[in-house]
Short mmCIF file of C-alpha atoms in Angstrom, two decimals:
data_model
loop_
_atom_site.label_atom_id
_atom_site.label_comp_id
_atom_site.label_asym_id
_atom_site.label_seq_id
_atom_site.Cartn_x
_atom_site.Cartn_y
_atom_site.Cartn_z
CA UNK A 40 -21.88 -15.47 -9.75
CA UNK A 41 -21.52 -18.15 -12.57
CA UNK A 42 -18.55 -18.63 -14.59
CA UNK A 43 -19.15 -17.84 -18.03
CA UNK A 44 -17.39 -19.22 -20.87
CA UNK A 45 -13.99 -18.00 -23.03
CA UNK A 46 -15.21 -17.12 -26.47
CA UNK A 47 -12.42 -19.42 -29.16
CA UNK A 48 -12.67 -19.97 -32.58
CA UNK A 49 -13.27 -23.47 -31.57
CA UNK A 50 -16.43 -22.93 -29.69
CA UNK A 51 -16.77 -21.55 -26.18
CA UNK A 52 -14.78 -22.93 -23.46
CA UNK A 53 -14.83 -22.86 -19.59
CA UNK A 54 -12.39 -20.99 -17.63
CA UNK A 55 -10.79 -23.92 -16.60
CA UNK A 56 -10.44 -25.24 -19.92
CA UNK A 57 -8.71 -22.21 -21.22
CA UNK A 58 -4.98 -23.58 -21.10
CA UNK A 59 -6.24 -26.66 -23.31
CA UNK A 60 -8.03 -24.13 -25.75
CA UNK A 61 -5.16 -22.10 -25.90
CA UNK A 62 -3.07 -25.14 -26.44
CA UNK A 63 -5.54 -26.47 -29.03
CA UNK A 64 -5.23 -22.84 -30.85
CA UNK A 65 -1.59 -23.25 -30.96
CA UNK A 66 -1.53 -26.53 -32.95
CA UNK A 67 -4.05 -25.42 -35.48
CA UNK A 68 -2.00 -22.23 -36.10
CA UNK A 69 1.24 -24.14 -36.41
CA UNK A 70 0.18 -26.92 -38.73
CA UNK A 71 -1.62 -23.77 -40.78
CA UNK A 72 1.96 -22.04 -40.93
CA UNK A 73 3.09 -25.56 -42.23
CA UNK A 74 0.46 -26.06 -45.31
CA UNK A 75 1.05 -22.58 -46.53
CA UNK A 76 4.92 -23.52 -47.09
CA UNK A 77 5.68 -23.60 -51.00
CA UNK A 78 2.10 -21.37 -51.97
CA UNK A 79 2.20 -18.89 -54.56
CA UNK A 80 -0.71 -17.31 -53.03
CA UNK A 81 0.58 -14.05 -52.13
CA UNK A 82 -2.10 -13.70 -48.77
CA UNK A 83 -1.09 -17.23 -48.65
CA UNK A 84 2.56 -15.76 -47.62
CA UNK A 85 0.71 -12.71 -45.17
CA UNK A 86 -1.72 -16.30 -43.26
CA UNK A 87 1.39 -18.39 -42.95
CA UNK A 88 3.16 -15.31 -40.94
CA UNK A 89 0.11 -14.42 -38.80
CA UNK A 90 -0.26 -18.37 -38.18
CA UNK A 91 3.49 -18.38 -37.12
CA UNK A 92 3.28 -15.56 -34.55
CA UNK A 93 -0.33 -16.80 -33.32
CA UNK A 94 1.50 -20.09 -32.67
CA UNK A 95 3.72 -18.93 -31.12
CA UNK A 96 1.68 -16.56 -28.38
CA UNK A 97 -0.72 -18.77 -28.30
CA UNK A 98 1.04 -21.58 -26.66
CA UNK A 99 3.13 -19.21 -24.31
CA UNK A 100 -0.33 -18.21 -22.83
CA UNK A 101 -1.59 -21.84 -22.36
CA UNK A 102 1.44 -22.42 -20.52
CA UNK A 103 1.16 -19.68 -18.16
CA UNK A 104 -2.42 -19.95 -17.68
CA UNK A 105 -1.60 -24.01 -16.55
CA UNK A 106 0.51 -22.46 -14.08
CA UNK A 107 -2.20 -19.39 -12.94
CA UNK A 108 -4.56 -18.03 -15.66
CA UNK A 109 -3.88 -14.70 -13.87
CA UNK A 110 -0.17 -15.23 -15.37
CA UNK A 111 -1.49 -13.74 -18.81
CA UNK A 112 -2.38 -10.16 -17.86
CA UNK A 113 -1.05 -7.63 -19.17
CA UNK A 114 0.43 -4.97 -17.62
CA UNK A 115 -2.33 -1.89 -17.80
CA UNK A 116 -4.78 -4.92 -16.87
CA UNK A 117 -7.37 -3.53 -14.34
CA UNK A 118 -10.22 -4.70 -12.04
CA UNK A 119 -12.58 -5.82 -15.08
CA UNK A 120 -9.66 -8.23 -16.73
CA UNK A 121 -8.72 -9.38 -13.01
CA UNK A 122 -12.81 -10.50 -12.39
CA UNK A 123 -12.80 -11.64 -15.74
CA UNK A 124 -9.72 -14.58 -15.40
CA UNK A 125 -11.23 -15.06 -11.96
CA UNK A 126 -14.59 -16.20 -13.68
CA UNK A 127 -16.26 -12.97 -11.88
CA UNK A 128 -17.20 -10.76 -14.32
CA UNK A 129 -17.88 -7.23 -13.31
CA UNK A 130 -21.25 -7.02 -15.77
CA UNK A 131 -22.35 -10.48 -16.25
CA UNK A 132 -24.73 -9.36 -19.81
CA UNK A 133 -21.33 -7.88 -21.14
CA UNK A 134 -20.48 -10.18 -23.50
CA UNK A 135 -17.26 -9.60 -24.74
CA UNK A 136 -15.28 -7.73 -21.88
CA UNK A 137 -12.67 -5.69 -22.17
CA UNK A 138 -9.47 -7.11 -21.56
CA UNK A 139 -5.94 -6.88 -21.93
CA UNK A 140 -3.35 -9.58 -21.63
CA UNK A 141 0.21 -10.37 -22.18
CA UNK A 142 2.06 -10.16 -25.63
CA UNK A 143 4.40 -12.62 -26.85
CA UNK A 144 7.61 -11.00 -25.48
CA UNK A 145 6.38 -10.68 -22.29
CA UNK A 146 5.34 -13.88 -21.77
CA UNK A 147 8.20 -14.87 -22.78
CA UNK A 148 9.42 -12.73 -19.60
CA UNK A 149 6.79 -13.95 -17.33
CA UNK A 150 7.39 -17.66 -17.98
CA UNK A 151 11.10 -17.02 -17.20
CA UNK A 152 10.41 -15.84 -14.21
CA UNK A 153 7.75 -18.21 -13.18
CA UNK A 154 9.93 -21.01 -13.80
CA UNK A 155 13.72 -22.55 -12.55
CA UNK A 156 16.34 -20.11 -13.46
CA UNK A 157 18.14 -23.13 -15.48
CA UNK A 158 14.94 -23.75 -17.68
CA UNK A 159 14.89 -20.61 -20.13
CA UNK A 160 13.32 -19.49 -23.31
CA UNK A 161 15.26 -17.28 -25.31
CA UNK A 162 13.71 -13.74 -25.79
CA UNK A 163 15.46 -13.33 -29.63
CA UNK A 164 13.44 -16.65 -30.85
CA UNK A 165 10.62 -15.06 -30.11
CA UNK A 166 11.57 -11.68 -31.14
CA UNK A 167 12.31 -12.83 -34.80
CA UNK A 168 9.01 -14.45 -35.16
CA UNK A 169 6.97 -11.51 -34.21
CA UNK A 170 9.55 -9.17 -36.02
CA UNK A 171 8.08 -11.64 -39.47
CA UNK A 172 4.91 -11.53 -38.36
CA UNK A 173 4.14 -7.88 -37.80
CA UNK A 174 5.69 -6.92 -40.59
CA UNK A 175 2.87 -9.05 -42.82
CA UNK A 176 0.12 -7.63 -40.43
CA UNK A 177 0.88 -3.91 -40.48
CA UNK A 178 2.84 -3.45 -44.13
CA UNK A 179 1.66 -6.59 -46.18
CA UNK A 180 5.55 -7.10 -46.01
CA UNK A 181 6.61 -10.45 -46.58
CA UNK A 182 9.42 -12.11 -47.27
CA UNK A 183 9.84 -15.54 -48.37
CA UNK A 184 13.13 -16.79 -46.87
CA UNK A 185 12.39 -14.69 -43.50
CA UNK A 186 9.46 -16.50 -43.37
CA UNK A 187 11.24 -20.06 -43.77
CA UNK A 188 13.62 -18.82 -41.25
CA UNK A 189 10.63 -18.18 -39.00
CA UNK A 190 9.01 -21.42 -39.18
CA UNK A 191 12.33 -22.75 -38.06
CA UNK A 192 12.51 -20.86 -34.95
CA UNK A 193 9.07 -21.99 -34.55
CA UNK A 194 9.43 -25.26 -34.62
CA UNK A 195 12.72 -24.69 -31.80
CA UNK A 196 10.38 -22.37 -30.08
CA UNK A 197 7.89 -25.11 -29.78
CA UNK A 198 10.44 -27.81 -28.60
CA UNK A 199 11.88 -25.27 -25.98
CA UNK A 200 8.24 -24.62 -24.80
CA UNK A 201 7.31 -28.44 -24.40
CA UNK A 202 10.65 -28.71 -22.43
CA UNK A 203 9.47 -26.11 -20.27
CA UNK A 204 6.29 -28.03 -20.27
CA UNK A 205 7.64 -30.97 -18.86
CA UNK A 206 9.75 -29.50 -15.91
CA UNK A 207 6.43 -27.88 -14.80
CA UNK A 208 4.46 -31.37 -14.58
CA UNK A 209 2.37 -30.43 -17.85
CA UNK A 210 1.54 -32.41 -20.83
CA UNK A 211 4.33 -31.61 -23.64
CA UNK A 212 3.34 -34.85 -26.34
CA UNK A 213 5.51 -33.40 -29.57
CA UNK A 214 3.96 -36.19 -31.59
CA UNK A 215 0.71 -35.48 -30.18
CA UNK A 216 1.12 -31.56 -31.12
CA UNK A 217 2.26 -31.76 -34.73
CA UNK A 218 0.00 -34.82 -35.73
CA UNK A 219 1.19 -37.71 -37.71
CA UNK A 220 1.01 -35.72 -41.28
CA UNK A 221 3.20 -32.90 -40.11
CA UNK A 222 5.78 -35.09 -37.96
CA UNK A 223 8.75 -36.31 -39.92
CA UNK A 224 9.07 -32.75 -41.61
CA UNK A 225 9.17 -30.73 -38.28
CA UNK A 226 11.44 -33.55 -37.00
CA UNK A 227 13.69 -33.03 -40.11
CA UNK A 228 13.73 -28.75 -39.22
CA UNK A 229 15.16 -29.62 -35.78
CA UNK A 230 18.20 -31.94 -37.19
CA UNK A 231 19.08 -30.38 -39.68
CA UNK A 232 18.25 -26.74 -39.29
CA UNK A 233 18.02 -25.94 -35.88
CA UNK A 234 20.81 -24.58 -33.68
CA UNK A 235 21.55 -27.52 -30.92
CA UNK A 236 20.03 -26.61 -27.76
CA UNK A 237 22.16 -25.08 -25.51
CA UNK A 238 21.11 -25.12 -21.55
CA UNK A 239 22.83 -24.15 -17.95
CA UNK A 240 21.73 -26.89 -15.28
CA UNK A 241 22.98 -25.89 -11.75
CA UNK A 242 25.50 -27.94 -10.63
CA UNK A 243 24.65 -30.37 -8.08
CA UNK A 244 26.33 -33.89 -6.89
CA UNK A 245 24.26 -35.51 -9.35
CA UNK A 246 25.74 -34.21 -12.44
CA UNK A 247 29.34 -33.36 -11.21
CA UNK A 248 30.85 -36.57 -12.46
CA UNK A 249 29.71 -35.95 -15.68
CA UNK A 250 31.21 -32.71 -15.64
CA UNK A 251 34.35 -34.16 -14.61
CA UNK A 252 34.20 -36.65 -17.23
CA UNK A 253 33.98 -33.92 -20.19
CA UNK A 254 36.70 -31.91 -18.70
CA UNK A 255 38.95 -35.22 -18.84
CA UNK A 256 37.89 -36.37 -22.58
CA UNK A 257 37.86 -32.79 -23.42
CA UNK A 258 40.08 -30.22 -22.02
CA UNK A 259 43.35 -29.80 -20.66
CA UNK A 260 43.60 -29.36 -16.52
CA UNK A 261 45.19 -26.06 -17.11
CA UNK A 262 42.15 -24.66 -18.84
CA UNK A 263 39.43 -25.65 -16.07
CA UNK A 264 41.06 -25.69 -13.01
CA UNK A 265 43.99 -24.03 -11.35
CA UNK A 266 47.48 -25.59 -11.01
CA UNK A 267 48.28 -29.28 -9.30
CA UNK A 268 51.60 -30.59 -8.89
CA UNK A 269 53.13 -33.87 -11.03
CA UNK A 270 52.78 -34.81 -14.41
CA UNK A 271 50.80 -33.23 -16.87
CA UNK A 272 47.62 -34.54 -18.02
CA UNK A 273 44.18 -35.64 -15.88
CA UNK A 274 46.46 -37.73 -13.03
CA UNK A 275 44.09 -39.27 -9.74
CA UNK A 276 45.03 -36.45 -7.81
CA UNK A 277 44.01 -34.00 -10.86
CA UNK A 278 40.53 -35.54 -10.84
CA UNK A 279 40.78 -35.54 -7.08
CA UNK A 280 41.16 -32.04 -7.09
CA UNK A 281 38.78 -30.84 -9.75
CA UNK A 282 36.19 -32.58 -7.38
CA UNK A 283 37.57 -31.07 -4.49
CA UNK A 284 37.26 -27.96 -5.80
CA UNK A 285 33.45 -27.54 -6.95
CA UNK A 286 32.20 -29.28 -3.88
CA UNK A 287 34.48 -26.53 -1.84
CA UNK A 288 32.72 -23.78 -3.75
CA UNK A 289 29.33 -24.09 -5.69
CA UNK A 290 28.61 -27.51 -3.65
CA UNK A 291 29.82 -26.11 -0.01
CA UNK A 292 26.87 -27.50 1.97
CA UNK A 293 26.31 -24.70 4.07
CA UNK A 294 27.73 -21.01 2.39
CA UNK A 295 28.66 -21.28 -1.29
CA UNK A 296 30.37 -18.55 -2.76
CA UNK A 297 29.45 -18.75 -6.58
CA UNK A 298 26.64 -20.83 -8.72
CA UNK A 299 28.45 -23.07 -11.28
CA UNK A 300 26.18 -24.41 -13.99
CA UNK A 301 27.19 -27.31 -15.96
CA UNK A 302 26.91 -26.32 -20.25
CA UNK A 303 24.85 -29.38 -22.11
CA UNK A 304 24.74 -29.45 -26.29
CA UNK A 305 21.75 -31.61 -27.11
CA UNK A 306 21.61 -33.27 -23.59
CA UNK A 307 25.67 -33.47 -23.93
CA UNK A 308 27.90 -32.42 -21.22
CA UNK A 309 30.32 -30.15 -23.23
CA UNK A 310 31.44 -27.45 -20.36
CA UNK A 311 31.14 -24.91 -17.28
CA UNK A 312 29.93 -21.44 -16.38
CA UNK A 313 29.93 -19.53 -13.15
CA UNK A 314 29.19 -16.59 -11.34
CA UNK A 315 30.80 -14.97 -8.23
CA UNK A 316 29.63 -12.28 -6.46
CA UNK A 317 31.58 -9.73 -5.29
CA UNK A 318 29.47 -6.70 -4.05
CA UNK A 319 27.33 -5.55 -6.23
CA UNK A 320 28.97 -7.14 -9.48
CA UNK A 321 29.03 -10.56 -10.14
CA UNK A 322 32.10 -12.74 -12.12
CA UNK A 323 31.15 -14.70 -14.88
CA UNK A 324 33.32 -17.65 -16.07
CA UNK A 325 33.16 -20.18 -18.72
CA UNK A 326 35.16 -22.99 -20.14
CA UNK A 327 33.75 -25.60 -23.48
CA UNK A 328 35.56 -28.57 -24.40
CA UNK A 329 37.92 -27.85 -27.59
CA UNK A 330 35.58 -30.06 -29.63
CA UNK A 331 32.26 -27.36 -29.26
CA UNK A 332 34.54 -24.54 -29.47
CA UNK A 333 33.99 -21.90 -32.58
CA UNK A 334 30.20 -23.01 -32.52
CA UNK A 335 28.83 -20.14 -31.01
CA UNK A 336 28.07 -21.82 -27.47
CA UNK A 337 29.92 -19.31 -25.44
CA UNK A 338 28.49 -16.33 -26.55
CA UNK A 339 24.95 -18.01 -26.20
CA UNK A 340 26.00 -18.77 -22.37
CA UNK A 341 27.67 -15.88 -21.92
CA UNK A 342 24.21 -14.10 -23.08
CA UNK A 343 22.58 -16.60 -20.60
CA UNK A 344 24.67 -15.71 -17.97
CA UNK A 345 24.46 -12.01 -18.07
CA UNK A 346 20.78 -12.10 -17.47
CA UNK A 347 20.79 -14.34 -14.76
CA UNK A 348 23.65 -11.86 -13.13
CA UNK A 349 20.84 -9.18 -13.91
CA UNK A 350 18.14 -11.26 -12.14
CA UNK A 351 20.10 -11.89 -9.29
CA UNK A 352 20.15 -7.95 -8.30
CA UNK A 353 23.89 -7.37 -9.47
CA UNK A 354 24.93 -4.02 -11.12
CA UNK A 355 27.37 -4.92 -13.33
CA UNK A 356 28.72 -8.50 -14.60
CA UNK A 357 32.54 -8.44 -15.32
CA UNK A 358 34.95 -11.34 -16.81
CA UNK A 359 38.78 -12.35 -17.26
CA UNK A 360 40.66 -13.40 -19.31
CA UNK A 361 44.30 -13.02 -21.38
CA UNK A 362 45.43 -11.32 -24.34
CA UNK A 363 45.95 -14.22 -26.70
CA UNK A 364 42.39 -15.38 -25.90
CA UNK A 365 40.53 -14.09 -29.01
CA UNK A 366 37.59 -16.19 -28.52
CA UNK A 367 37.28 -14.99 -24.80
CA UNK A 368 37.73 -11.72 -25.79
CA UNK A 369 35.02 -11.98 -28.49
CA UNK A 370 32.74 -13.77 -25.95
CA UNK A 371 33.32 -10.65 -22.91
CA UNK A 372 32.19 -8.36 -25.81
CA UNK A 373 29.34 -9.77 -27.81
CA UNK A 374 28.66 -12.45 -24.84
CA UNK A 375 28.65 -9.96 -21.75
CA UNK A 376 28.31 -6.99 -23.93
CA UNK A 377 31.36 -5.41 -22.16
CA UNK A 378 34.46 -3.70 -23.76
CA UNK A 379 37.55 -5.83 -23.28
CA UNK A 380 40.10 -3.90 -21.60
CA UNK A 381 43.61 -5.04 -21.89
CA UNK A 382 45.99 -4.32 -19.18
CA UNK A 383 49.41 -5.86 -18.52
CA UNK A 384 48.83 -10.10 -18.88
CA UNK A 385 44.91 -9.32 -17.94
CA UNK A 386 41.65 -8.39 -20.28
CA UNK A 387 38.78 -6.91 -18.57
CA UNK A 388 35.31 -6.70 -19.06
CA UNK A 389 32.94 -5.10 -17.40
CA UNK A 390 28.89 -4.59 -18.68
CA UNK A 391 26.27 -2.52 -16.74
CA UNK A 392 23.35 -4.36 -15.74
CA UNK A 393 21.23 -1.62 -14.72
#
């Protein structure tokens, strides 16, 4: 049977050309969102929301269609949306089938899962676009500043999804998406009003030095690693040691017992997480050099680390720490989402994972 074309607002497309259409949909919405900025217009206000969310979605699905166009069903998706991705329509005269396909939060989902767990899109960036943008769809509700807030996250949202882009092998030109008129403004939102990108690589040979090297400029010995005789500060047999000790553990060529991710700012080594297993709960551990701390960063990682304890099948993720460690304590409980438990020289957490 023949293919038949995607119905866009830019013309029909072929199947294979949907990713690129979707892509191309994406762009127009965003640079839309952009020109309604400063309009007294009130449906000016209501376009620029709906642009923002459309963005948004839009570009999620072009990514996960690059990967498999079958990645943007939805989830009550049946035979007639399966033949129709497939090119295979069920009624070839039908001309507008009946489909269903993935919303913005769960493709946010799906591309998490379809991609390396150290490459991740936030769920609450999304979730505070669409929060904006439904409200201007289904109440006429629109506020001004929310709506400046959520052209910020989508301009982060698009540099997180380009990224993304990249580690797949796909084309992710930012110059390219905003075009020349809109460039230096959306470059502007990202320095100046744009939380620093924070991201867990997985530790590996490669970027252990560098880890090693921000503990050093950083940190004291005593806060990342346990106790070495002689002097204080980082001595050889310090360093020595701190190597010693990840390639013993995360690094152990043939049975690791816990996944250490190395904590960039920006592309900026700036710290360590981990997780241990133990049954069927899993340890979670962080440390950030004293010059990132009171930014936020370990509640963002500790967020981060709490759902890839969840992916990894674990019941429960728990964490340590001691009594005068209020900003431990405030990571285990808005981080983790556990209730610190102080006992003796020791505060537990411990969070439910399903």
């Amino acid at each position: 049977m023949a293919l038949r074309k995607w119905p866009t607002a830019f013309g029909a497309v072929d199947y294979e050309r949907l990713p690129a259409a979707l892509e191309e949909l994406a762009r127009a919405h965003a640079r839309r969102a952009l020109a309604c900025t400063g309009a007294c217009e009130p449906l000016a206000l209501i376009d620029q929301a709906v642009s923002i969310g459309a963005c948004a979605e839009a570009l999620l699905k072009a990514v996960l269609a690059a990967i498999d166009i079958h990645l943007v069903r939805g989830q009550p998706a049946g035979l007639e949306t399966t033949l129709t991705l497939a090119g295979r329509p069920e009624d070839p005269d039908r001309p507008l089938p009946d489909l269903w396909t993935v919303g913005g939060l769960e493709a946010v989902q799906v591309l998490n899962r379809a991609t390396p767990a150290d490459v991740h899109l936030p769920e609450a960036l999304l979730a505070r676009i669409v929060t904006v943008r439904d409200s201007a769809i289904h109440m006429g509700f629109v506020d001004r500043a929310e709506s400046e807030r959520a052209l910020t996250d989508l301009v982060v949202l698009i540099d997180r999804v380009l990224a993304i882009r990249r580690t797949l092998g796909q084309a992710a030109d930012w110059a390219a998406f905003w075009s020349p008129t809109h460039l230096d403004r959306v470059d502007a939102v990202l320095r100046e009003r744009a939380e620093p990108v924070v991201e867990l690589s997985e530790l590996s040979e490669d970027n252990l030095s560098l880890l090693l090297d921000a503990a050093v400029a950083d940190a004291d010995p005593l806060e990342v690693m346990a106790p070495v005789a002689g002097p204080p500060g980082w001595t050889a047999r310090r360093k020595e040691a701190f190597l010693a000790f990840h390639r013993d553990r995360a690094l152990h060529p043939t049975c690791p017992n816990e996944r250490t991710f190395v904590i960039t700012v920006g592309g900026r080594v700036v710290g360590a997480a981990r997780l241990e297993p133990h049954g069927e709960e899993v340890e979670a551990g962080i440390w950030i050099g004293r010059s990132h701390r009171g930014q936020g960063i370990g509640g963002r990682v500790a967020a981060r680390l709490r759902e890839l304890a969840a992916r990894s099948g674990a019941r429960r993720v728990t964490a340590v720490t001691t009594p005068d460690n209020i900003a431990a304590r405030r990571i285990i409980h808005t981080g983790l989402g556990a209730r610190p438990h102080v006992e003796g020289d020791e505060v537990t957490g411990a969070a439910e994972l399903r």
